[in-house]
Amino acid sequence: MILNSKIPEGPLEQKWDNYKKKARLVNPANRKKLDVIVVGTGLAGSSIAASLGEMGYNVKSFCFQDSPRRAHSVAAQGGVNAAKNYKNDGDSVYRMFVDTLKGGDFRAREANVYRMAECSLNLIDQSVAQGVPFGREYGGYLNNRSFGGVQVSRTFYARGQTGQQLLLGAYQALMRQVGKGTVQLYSRHEMLDLVMIDGKARGIIVRNLDTGEIERHAAHAVVLATGGYGKIYYLSTLAMGCNGSAIWRAHKKGALMASPSWIQVHPTSLPQSGDYQSKLTLMSESLRNDGRIWVPSKADETRPPNEIPEEERDYYLERRYPAFGNLAPRDISSRAAKERIDAGFGIGPLKNAVYLDFSKAIREQGKEKIQEKYGNLFDMYLKITGYNAYNEPMMISPSAHFSMGGLWVDYELMTTIPGLFALGEANFADHGANRLGANSLLQASVDGYFIAPYTIANYLADEIHTGKISPESPEFETAENNVKQQIQGFMNIKGTKTVDYFHKTLGKLLYDYCGLARNEEGLKYAIGEIRKLKQEFYRDVRVSGQGDKMNSELEKAGRVADYFEIGELMCYDALTRNESCGAHFREEFQTPDGEALRNDAEYQFISAWAWAGENKEPELIKEPLIFEEIQPTVRSYK
Amino acid sequence: MDLHLKIWRQKDKQSEGKLVSYDLRELNPHMSFLEMLDTLNEKLITEGDEPVEFDHDCREGICGQCGMMINGIAHGPLKNTTTCQLHLRSFRDGETVLIEPFRSEAFPVKKDLKVDRSAFDRIISSGGFVSVNTGQAPDATAIAVTHQTAEEAFDSAACIGCGACVATCKNGSAALFTSAKITHMVLLPQGKEERNKRVLDMVTQMDKELFGHCSNTEACEVECPQGISVLNIARMNYEYSRALFFRQKAK
Ligand SMILES: Cc1cc2nc3c(=O)[nH]c(=O)nc-3n(C[C@H](O)[C@H](O)[C@H](O)COP(=O)(O)OP(=O)(O)OC[C@H]3O[C@@H](n4cnc5c(N)ncnc54)[C@H](O)[C@@H]3O)c2cc1C
Ligand code: SF4
Ligand code: FES
């Protein structure tokens, strides 16, 4: 298979305009004849469903939470990037494009990245018009701050709850359409399979999570905006329900998965404190603007932090990366923390953390200023840990956070299945091998508000004469039966171990062998272990309750079943990339001083994977990356 | 530490529910309340029983999905805290803890601790938005908003839609939730144009959903995890009267 990324003609700055000029339109009278399914109500899903509803299409919107407003985008704290240059500090679309491409270690498409930077300007306008209360200067103008890895202030924020406010804006736009009847809402519904007819995506099979009923929904196009799969590690900063099932089931129907092993590990989450723990809470990265990161310079230090004198502290980020210091990009900061922890300098009860210290900032700016900037985060820290971070440094540690990988999409955000689109964190686009902070809310939003409305219309223009798609066709029948069989299968095992046991075991394996650092031997070992664990799961898992009633254990079982396969693919992906780039650090490929060693000559491509069948080696298809505008350079933050 | 739990078990909307007792031993006080329930469920599953159904997702106090009555208090003993942000260190060793679903006519129980809060979505759908389509927005700086106003609007916009205000109110009123959205919108220039229609539509919808009336008991503010102020309710009442007045005049 040859992948066609469909990048439009012309110079970089004109590609998106050129595309829009040529994109086909659907006559307003015809739009109501066309049905679109949108799975997911995060920023990507709400914004596309609302936009298509506004345009007059018939839209069905699905999410597994009890309300669309609870999609995981709500949890994002720090902010959203836009090249508005309101601070007059030299920002521009071009600079944002360069930063993002470089931040992603030159493993993203130029044209996509440029478009994201370009659309960032409109996003801020759109959100402000919706009533998103972004932080403001005293004069009434919008305020910005700088965010990890970037030297200009291009991040817009609403206190530490930017994702919540952006999502509420998109959710309200969605609910407005629900009120008008252009969008039908199905909350507490989980997509369990994709239905294809004549090679095109034509619908989905869902489970009503309240009643256990299996339903069929048909449409002319299907949009997956189902978020990331970082929860595969079990311990992560993600919400409990986040999963990869929707994209994975589409993958098994023929959509390629790209760069699955690139998972961002965030440097500033709260450390694990015990086995019972279900998630790791993120402390916003914005804290790194004022907090200084250090560990004791003596291994196995037992003194409390405030008793360790200045000269016995190792500000290792400032030491190793003087130009960026505490603001070094996430992959670099996380790895540097792991390096210190592994070397025996970790702190806290489990020796698995580093300090994030505000004493200098409080001395210089006053407690009040710090409270105004980060008050809610300090409160959250106190609630969770019981410690007051105004008096002593916070304890933080790296944790799985964001999946750069996802379904492969072309410039139109269409997967390799015609009529199946993937938006937001569910696709692989734009971030390359590492995501810069505050770019993900942006990507999810612009995909939904500004890009997919054009590209989906371009696709639907050909569908006007198709007529209604019937959910009674044999394809729907088969898909529904398969879903029912899988559910019955889980119920019949009646083993001895809980679903969470399997999820935790898989997560630990992935942290150890396909986490912050990987090597060939470990990855091969992990593939073997994952297969064994999967067999054990199908032999010994226990799902109590009933298959045709509300049953959250059953929901989890389906997701974990998919995680085994995704985990295996992650290891293959990491194994075949003999270089280190961004989130992917192969121990065999590093410089003498421990920095990532990229290999552009051999690995300047996107790895897209095709499903070959159960326990079979997946097939690797390469999309070469061509850089016309800027030439890859070594990513140095020294 | 040890805990004795009394948990509301209810098979479905139609069935009757009852309190069932469970004992948990050797819990870590650093555990969150929901992790304690996970531990209980692990135990129930391995012993062949059905786990307790409860709603939750983010487990960091922001999605608004978790919510239950703990010893008769919405979200438990800590002020302004969601259930997921509550930790066992807030309880005594050996304590008996009563766990029930949020109760209100407008929030029917689905199963065990899960309730149906879709009435909130319908309230938003009736008018809790600015009517702006995608791609029409003017430059963001064209709409100046002072720092104070933006912060004040944010205070109201921060509602997470958890429903604790309703559950804790003796009348089952949704006034705090609804007024928070109305205040958020009316404070900002973007939301002012539709202020009359919005407040009338949202209040009408709120009544349709079987929420009770507000009788200014102010219990909601005390339990609200976001500390949403009852002043929002006062503003909603003002906006409502104002809108009625203008509607009257227009006639
Ligand atoms: C703690 C945290 C903090 C973050 N902070 C920032 C930040 O400051 N800045 C930034 O830019 N990014 C941040 N991010 C990343 C960012 O929030 C996400 O990448 C982004 O919000 C993803 O949006 P989305 O629309 O793609 O998916 P989501 O918001 O995750 O939405 C997924 C949707 O899909 C639905 N869904 C999933 N599977 C199914 C299924 N099978 N059937 C039906 N529905 C399904 C869910 O119900 C949900 O509605 C943060 C992430 C986390 C976890
Ligand atoms: S007002 Fe407070 S208690 Fe009520 S729904 Fe909003 S956040 Fe919850
Ligand atoms: S689980 Fe999201 S607020 Fe508690």
mmCIF file of C-alpha atoms in Angstrom, chain A residues 55 61 93 106 117 148 205 230 277 294 299 344 346 351 368-369 398 435 484 501 504 517 523 560 569 587:
data_model
loop_
_atom_site.group_PDB
_atom_site.id
_atom_site.type_symbol
_atom_site.label_atom_id
_atom_site.label_comp_id
_atom_site.label_asym_id
_atom_site.label_seq_id
_atom_site.Cartn_x
_atom_site.Cartn_y
_atom_site.Cartn_z
ATOM 1 C CA MET A 55 -24.165 23.802 8.674
ATOM 2 C CA SER A 61 -23.021 12.599 18.790
ATOM 3 C CA VAL A 93 2.657 31.638 12.658
ATOM 4 C CA PHE A 106 11.105 16.432 12.886
ATOM 5 C CA ALA A 117 -0.274 27.210 13.697
ATOM 6 C CA GLY A 148 7.380 24.449 28.632
ATOM 7 C CA ILE A 205 -22.357 -0.543 16.682
ATOM 8 C CA GLY A 230 -2.265 6.734 27.437
ATOM 9 C CA GLN A 277 -3.505 3.917 43.340
ATOM 10 C CA TRP A 294 16.076 19.664 42.101
ATOM 11 C CA ALA A 299 22.162 9.694 47.164
ATOM 12 C CA GLY A 344 19.451 6.740 43.554
ATOM 13 C CA GLY A 346 14.955 10.154 44.091
ATOM 14 C CA LYS A 351 12.205 7.421 46.348
ATOM 15 C CA GLU A 368 0.233 36.493 47.206
ATOM 16 C CA LYS A 369 1.456 36.629 43.617
ATOM 17 C CA PRO A 398 7.062 11.575 35.461
ATOM 18 C CA ARG A 435 4.063 17.176 21.872
ATOM 19 C CA LYS A 484 -22.589 -9.671 21.099
ATOM 20 C CA TYR A 501 -5.441 -6.857 37.790
ATOM 21 C CA LYS A 504 -2.253 -2.989 36.121
ATOM 22 C CA ALA A 517 13.384 4.214 27.837
ATOM 23 C CA LEU A 523 10.805 -4.873 23.802
ATOM 24 C CA VAL A 560 -8.371 -3.995 28.394
ATOM 25 C CA LEU A 569 1.836 -2.944 18.539
ATOM 26 C CA GLU A 587 18.950 3.077 24.926
#
